[in-house]
PDB file of C-alpha atoms and ligand atoms in Angstrom:
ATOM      1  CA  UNK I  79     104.133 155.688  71.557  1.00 60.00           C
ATOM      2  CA  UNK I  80     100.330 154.917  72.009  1.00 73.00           C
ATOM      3  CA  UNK I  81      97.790 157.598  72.141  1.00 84.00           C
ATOM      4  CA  UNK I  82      96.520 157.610  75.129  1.00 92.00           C
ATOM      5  CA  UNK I  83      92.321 157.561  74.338  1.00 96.00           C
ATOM      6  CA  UNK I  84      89.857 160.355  74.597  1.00 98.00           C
ATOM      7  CA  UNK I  85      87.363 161.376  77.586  1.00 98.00           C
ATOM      8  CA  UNK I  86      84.229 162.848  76.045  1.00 98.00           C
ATOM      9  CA  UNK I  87      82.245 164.205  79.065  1.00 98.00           C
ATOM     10  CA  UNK I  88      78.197 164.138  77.498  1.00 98.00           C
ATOM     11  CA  UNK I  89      76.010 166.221  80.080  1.00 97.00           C
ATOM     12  CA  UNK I  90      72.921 168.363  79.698  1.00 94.00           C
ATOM     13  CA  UNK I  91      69.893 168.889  81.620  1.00 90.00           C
ATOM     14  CA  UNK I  92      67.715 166.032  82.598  1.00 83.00           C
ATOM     15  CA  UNK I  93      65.384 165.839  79.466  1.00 84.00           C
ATOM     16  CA  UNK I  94      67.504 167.154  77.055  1.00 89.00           C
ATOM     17  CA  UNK I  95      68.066 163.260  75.317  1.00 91.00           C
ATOM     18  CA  UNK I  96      71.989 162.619  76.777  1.00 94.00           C
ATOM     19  CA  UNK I  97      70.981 159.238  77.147  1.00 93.00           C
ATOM     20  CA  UNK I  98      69.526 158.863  73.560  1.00 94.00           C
ATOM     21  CA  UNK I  99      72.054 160.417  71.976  1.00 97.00           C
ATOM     22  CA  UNK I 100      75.198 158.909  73.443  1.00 97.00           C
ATOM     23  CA  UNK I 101      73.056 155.372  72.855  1.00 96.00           C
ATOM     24  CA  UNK I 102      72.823 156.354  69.319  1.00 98.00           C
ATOM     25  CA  UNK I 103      76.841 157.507  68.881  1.00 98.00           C
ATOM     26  CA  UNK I 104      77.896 153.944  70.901  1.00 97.00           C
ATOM     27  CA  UNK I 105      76.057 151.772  67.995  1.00 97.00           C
ATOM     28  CA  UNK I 106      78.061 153.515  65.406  1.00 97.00           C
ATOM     29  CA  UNK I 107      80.974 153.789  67.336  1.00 97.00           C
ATOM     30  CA  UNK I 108      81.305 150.502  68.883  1.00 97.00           C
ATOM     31  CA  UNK I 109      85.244 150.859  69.925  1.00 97.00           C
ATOM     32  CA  UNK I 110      84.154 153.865  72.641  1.00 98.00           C
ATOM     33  CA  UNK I 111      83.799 152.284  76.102  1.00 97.00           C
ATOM     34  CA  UNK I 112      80.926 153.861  77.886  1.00 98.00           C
ATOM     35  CA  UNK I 113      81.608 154.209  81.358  1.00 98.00           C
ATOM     36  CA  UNK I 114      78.656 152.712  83.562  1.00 98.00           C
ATOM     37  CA  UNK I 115      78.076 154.989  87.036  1.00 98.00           C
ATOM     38  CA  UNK I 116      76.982 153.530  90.466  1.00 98.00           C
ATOM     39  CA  UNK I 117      73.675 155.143  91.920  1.00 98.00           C
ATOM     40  CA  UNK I 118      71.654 155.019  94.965  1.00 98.00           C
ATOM     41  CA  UNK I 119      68.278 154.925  92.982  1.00 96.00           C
ATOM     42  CA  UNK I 120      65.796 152.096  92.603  1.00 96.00           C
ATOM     43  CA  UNK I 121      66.500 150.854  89.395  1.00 96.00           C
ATOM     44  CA  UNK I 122      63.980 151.195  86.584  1.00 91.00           C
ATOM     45  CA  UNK I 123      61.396 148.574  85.424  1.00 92.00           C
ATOM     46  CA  UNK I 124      63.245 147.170  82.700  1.00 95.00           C
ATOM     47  CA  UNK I 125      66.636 149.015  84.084  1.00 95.00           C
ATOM     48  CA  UNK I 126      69.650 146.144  84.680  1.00 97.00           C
ATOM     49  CA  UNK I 127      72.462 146.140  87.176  1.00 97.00           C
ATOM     50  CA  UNK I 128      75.328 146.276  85.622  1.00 96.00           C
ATOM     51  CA  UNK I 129      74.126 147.548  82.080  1.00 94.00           C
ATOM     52  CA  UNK I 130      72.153 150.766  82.757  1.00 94.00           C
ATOM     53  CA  UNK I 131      73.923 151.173  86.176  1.00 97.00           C
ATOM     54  CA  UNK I 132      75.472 149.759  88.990  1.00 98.00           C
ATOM     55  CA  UNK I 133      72.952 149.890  91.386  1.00 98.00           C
ATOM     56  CA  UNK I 134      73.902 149.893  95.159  1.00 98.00           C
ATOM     57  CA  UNK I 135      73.041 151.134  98.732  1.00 98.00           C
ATOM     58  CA  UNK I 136      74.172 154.242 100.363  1.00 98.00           C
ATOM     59  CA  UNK I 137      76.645 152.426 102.910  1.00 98.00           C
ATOM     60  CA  UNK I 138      78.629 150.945  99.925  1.00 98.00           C
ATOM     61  CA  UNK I 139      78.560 154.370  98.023  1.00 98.00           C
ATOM     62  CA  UNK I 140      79.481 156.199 100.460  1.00 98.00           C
ATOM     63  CA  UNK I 141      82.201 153.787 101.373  1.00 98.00           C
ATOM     64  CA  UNK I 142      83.848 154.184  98.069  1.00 98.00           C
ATOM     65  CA  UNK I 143      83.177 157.743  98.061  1.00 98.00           C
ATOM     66  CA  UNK I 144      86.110 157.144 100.999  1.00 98.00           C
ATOM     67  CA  UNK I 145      88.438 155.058  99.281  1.00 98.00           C
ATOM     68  CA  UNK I 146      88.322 157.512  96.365  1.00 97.00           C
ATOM     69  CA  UNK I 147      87.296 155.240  94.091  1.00 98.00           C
ATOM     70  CA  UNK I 148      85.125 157.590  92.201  1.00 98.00           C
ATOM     71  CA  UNK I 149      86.655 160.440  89.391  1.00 97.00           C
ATOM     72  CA  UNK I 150      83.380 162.020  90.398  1.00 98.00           C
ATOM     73  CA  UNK I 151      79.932 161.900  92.370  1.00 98.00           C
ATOM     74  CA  UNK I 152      77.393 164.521  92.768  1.00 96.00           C
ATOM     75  CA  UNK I 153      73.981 163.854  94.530  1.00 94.00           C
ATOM     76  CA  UNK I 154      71.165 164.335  91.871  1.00 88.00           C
ATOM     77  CA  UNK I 155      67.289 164.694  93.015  1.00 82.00           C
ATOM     78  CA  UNK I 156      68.601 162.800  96.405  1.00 89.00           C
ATOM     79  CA  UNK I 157      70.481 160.065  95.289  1.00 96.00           C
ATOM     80  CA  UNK I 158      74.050 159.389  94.668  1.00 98.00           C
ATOM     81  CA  UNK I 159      75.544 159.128  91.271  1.00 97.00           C
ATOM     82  CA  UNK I 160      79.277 158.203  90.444  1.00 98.00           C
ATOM     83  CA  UNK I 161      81.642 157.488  87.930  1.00 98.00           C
ATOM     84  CA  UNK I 162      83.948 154.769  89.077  1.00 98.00           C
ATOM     85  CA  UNK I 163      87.531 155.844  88.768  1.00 97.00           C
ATOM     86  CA  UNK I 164      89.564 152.841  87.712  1.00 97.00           C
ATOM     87  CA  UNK I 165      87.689 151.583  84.335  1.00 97.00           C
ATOM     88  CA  UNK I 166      87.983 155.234  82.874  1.00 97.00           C
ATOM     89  CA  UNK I 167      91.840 155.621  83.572  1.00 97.00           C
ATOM     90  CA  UNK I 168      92.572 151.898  82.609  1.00 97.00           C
ATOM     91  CA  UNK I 169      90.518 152.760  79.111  1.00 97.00           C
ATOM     92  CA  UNK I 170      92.572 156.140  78.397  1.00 97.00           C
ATOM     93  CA  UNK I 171      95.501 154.552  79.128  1.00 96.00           C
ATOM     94  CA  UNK I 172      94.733 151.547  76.791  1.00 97.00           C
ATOM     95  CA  UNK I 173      94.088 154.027  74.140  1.00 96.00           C
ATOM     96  CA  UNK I 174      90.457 153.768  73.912  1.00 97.00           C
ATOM     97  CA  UNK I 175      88.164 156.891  73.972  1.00 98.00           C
ATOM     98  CA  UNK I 176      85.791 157.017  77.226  1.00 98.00           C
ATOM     99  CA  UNK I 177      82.412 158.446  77.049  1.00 98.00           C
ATOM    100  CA  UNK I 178      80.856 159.634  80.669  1.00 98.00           C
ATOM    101  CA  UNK I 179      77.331 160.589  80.504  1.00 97.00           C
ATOM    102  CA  UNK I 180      76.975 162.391  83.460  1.00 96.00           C
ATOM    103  CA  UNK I 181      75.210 165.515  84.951  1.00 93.00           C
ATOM    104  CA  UNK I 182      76.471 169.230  85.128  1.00 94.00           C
ATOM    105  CA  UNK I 183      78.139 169.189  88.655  1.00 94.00           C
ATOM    106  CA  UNK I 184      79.880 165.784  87.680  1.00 96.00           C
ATOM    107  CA  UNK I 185      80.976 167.585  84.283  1.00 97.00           C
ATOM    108  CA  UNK I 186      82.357 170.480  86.329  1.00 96.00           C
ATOM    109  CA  UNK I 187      84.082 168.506  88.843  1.00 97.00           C
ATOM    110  CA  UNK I 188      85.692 166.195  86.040  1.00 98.00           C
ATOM    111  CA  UNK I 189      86.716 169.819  83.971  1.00 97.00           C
ATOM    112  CA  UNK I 190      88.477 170.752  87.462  1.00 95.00           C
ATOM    113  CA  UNK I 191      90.404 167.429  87.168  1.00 93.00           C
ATOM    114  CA  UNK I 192      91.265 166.786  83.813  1.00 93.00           C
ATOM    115  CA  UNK I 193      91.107 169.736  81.396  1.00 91.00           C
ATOM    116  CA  UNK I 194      91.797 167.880  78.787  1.00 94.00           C
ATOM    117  CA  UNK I 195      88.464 166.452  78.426  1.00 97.00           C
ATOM    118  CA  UNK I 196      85.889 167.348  75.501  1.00 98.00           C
ATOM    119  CA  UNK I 197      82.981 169.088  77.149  1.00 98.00           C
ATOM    120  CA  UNK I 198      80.290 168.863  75.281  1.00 98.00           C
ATOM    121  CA  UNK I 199      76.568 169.928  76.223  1.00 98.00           C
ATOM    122  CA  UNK I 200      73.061 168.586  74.974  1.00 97.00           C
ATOM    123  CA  UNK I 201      70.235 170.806  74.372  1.00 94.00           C
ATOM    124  CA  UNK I 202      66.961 170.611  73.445  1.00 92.00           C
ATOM    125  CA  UNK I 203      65.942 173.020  70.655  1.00 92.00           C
ATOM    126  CA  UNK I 204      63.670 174.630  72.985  1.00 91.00           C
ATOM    127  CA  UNK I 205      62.391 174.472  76.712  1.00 86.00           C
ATOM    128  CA  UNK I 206      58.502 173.330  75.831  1.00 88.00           C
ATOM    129  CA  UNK I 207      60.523 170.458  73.792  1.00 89.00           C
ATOM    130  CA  UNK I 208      62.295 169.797  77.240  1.00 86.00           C
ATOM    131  CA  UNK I 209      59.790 170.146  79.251  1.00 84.00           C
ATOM    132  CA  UNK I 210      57.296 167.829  77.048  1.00 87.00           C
ATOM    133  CA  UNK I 211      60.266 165.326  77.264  1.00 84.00           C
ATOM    134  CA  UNK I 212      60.587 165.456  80.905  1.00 80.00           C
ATOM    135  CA  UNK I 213      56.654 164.953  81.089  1.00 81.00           C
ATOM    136  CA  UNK I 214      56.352 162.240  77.832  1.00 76.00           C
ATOM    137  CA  UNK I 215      58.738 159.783  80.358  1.00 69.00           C
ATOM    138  CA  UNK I 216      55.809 159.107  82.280  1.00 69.00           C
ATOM    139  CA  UNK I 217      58.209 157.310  85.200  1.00 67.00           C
ATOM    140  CA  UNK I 218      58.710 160.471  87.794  1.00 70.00           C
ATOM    141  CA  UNK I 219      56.193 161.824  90.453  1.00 80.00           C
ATOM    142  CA  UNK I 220      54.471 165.132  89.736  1.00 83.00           C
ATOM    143  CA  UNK I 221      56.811 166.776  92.838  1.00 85.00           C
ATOM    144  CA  UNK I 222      60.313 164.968  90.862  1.00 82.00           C
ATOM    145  CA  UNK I 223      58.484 166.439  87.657  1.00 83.00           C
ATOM    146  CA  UNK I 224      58.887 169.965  89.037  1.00 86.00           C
ATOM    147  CA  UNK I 225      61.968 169.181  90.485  1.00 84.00           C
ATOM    148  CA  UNK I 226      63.753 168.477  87.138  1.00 82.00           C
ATOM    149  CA  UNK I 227      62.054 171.299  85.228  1.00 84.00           C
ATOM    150  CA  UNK I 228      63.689 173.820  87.861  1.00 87.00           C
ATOM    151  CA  UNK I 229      66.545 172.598  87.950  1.00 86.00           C
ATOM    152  CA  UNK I 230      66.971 171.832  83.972  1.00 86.00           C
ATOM    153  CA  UNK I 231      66.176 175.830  83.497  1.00 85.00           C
ATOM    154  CA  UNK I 232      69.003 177.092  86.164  1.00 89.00           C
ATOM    155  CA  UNK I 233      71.537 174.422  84.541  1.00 90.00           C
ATOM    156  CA  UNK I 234      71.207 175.910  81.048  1.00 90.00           C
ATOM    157  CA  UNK I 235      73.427 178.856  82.823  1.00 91.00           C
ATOM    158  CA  UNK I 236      76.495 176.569  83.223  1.00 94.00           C
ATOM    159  CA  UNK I 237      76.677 176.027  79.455  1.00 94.00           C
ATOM    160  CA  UNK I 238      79.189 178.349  78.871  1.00 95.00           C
ATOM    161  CA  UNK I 239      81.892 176.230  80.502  1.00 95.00           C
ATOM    162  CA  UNK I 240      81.695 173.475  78.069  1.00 97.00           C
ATOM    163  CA  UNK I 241      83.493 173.242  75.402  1.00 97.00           C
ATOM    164  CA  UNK I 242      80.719 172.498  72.847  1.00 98.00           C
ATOM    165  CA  UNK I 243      77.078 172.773  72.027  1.00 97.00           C
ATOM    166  CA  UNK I 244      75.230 170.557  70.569  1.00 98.00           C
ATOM    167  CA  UNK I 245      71.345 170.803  69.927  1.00 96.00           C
ATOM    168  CA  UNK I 246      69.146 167.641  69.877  1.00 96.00           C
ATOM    169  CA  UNK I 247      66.340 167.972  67.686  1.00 94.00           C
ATOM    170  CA  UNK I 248      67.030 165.158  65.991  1.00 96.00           C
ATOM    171  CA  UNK I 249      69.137 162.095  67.384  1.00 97.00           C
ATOM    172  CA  UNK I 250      70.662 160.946  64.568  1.00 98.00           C
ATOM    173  CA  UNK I 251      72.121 164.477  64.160  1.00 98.00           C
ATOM    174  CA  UNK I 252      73.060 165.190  67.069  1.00 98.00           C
ATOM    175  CA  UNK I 253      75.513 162.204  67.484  1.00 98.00           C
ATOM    176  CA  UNK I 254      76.981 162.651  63.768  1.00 98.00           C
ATOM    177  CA  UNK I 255      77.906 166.049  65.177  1.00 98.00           C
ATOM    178  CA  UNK I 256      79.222 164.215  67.940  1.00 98.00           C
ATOM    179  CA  UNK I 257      81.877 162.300  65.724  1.00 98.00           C
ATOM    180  CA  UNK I 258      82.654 165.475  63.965  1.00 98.00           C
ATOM    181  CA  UNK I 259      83.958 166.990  67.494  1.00 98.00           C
ATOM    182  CA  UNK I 260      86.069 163.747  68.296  1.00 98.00           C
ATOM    183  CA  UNK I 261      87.260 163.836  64.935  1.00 97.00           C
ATOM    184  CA  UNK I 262      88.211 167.579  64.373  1.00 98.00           C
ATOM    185  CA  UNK I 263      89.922 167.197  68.713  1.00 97.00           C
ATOM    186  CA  UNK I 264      92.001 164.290  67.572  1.00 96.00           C
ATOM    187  CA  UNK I 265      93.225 166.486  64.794  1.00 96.00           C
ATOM    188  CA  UNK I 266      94.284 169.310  67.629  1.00 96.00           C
ATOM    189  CA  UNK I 267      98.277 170.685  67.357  1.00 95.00           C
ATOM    190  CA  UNK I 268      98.543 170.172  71.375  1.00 93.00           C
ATOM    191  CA  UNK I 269      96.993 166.795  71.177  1.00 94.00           C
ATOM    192  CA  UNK I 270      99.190 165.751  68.250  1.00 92.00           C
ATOM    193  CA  UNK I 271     102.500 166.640  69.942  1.00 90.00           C
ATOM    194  CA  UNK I 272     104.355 163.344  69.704  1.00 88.00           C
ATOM    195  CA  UNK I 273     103.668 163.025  66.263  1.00 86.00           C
ATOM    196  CA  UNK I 274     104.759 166.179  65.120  1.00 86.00           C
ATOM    197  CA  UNK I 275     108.188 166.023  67.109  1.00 88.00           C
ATOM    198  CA  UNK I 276     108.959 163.027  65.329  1.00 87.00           C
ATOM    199  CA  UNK I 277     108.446 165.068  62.412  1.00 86.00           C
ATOM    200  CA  UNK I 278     110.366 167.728  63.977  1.00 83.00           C
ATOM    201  CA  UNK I 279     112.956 165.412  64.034  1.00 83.00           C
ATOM    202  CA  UNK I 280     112.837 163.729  60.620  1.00 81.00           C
ATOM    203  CA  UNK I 281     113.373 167.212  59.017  1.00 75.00           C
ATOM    204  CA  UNK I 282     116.387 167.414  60.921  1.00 76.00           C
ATOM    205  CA  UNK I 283     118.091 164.207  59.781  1.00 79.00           C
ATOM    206  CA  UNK I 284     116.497 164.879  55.914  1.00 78.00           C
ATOM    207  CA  UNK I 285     118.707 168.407  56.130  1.00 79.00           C
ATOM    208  CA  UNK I 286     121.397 166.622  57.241  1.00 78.00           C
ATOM    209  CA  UNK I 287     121.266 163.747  54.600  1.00 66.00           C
ATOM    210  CA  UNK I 288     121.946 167.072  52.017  1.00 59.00           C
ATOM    211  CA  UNK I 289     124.681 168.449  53.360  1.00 58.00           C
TER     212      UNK I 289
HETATM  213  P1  5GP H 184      68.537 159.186  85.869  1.00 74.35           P
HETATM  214  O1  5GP H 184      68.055 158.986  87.282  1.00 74.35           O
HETATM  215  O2  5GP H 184      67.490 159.850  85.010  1.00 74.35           O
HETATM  216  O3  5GP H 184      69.086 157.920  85.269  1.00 74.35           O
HETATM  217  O4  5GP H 184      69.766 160.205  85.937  1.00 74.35           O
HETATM  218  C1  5GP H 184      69.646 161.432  86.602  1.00 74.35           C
HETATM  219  C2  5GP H 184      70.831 162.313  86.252  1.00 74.35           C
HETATM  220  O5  5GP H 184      72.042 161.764  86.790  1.00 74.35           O
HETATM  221  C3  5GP H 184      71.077 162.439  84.749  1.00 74.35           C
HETATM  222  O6  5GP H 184      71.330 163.808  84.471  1.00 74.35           O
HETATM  223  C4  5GP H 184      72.316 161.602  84.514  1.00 74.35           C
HETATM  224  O7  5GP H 184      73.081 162.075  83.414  1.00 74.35           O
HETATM  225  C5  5GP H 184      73.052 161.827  85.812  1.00 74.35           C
HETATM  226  N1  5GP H 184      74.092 160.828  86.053  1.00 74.35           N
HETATM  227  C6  5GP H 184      74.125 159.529  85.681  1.00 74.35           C
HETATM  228  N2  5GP H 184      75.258 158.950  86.079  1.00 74.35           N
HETATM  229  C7  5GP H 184      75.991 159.910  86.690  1.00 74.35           C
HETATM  230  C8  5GP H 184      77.290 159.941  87.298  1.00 74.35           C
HETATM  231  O8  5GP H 184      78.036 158.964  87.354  1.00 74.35           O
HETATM  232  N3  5GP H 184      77.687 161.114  87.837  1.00 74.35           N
HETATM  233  C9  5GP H 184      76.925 162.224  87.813  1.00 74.35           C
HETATM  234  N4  5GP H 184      77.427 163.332  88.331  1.00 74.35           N
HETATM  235  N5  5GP H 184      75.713 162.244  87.238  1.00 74.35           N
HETATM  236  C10 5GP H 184      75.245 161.098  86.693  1.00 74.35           C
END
């Protein structure tokens, strides 16, 4: 029977290099699917439709929001954000891992959903290293600026409903140690339960064959 894939849920607070490091993971991991969200925000400069996000107006959004085609949505500094629901099941079920960068109330609502997600949350290996990060963009007002710094320090709290932590203080790192937790939960007993009944079973007919 085919394994059905993986959903890695990436989240973090704002600054903490999600974006980076799941960038990073993707170009040595080519045969994840990233799953692209739909937002209300102005893209970007340099931001494309389609690539970065799927950028669209509130009536549409909210429309799907309706037809519950999203797995999640969450409003994040005033505009929507959501991960559209069909190209992450038809991935699983086609056996390919999914990778949803997504804030911490999407992360909780997915965990409330589908348990059997890998949870895993970005840090930065201190708060003046997220704070110079959230600064260093250089694309926010000074009022958004203040408005992601609060709200990065009261999401740190929510960490301890992930499953794993990973610190980014350096990119290349923190994505190895990425593979090394898709790696070691592919390897889990209660993941691996088809293969070991057929196991199950082959020790049955090899006792058999001696009698
Ligand atoms: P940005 O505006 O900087 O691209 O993203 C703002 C925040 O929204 C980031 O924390 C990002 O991870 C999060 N985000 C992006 N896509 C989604 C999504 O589909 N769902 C949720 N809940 N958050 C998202």
């Amino acid at each position: 029977m085919k394994r059905k894939g993986l959903l890695i849920v990436v989240s973090g607070p704002s600054g903490a290099g999600k974006g980076t490091v799941c960038r990073e993971f993707l170009r040595n991991n080519p045969e994840t699917v990233l799953s692209i969200s739909m937002t209300t925000r102005q893209p970007r400069r340099g931001e494309v439709d389609g690539e970065n996000y799927f950028f669209t107006d509130v009536a549409t959004f909210e429309n799907m929001i309706e037809e519950g085609g999203f797995l999640e949505y969450a409003k994040v500094y005033g505009n929507y954000y959501g991960t559209p629901k069909s190209f992450v099941k038809e991935n699983l079920m086609a056996g390919r891992d999914v990778i949803l960068e997504i804030d911490i109330q999407g992360a909780l609502k997915v965990k409330e959903k589908f348990d059997e997600g890998v949870f895993i949350f970005i840090v930065p290996p201190t708060m003046e290293e997220l704070k110079r990060r959230i600064q260093g963009r250089g694309t926010e007002t000074s009022e958004e600026l203040l408005r992601r710094f609060n709200s990065a320090y009261q999401e740190i709290n929510f960490i301890t409903r992930y499953n794993y932590i990973v610190i980014n203080d350096s990119v290349k790192e923190a994505a190895k140690k990425i593979e090394a937790i898709i790696t070691a939960e592919k390897c889990r007993v209660d993941r691996n339960k088809d293969f070991y009944t057929s196991l199950q079973g082959g020790i049955d007919n090899a006792l058999s064959f001696n009698r």
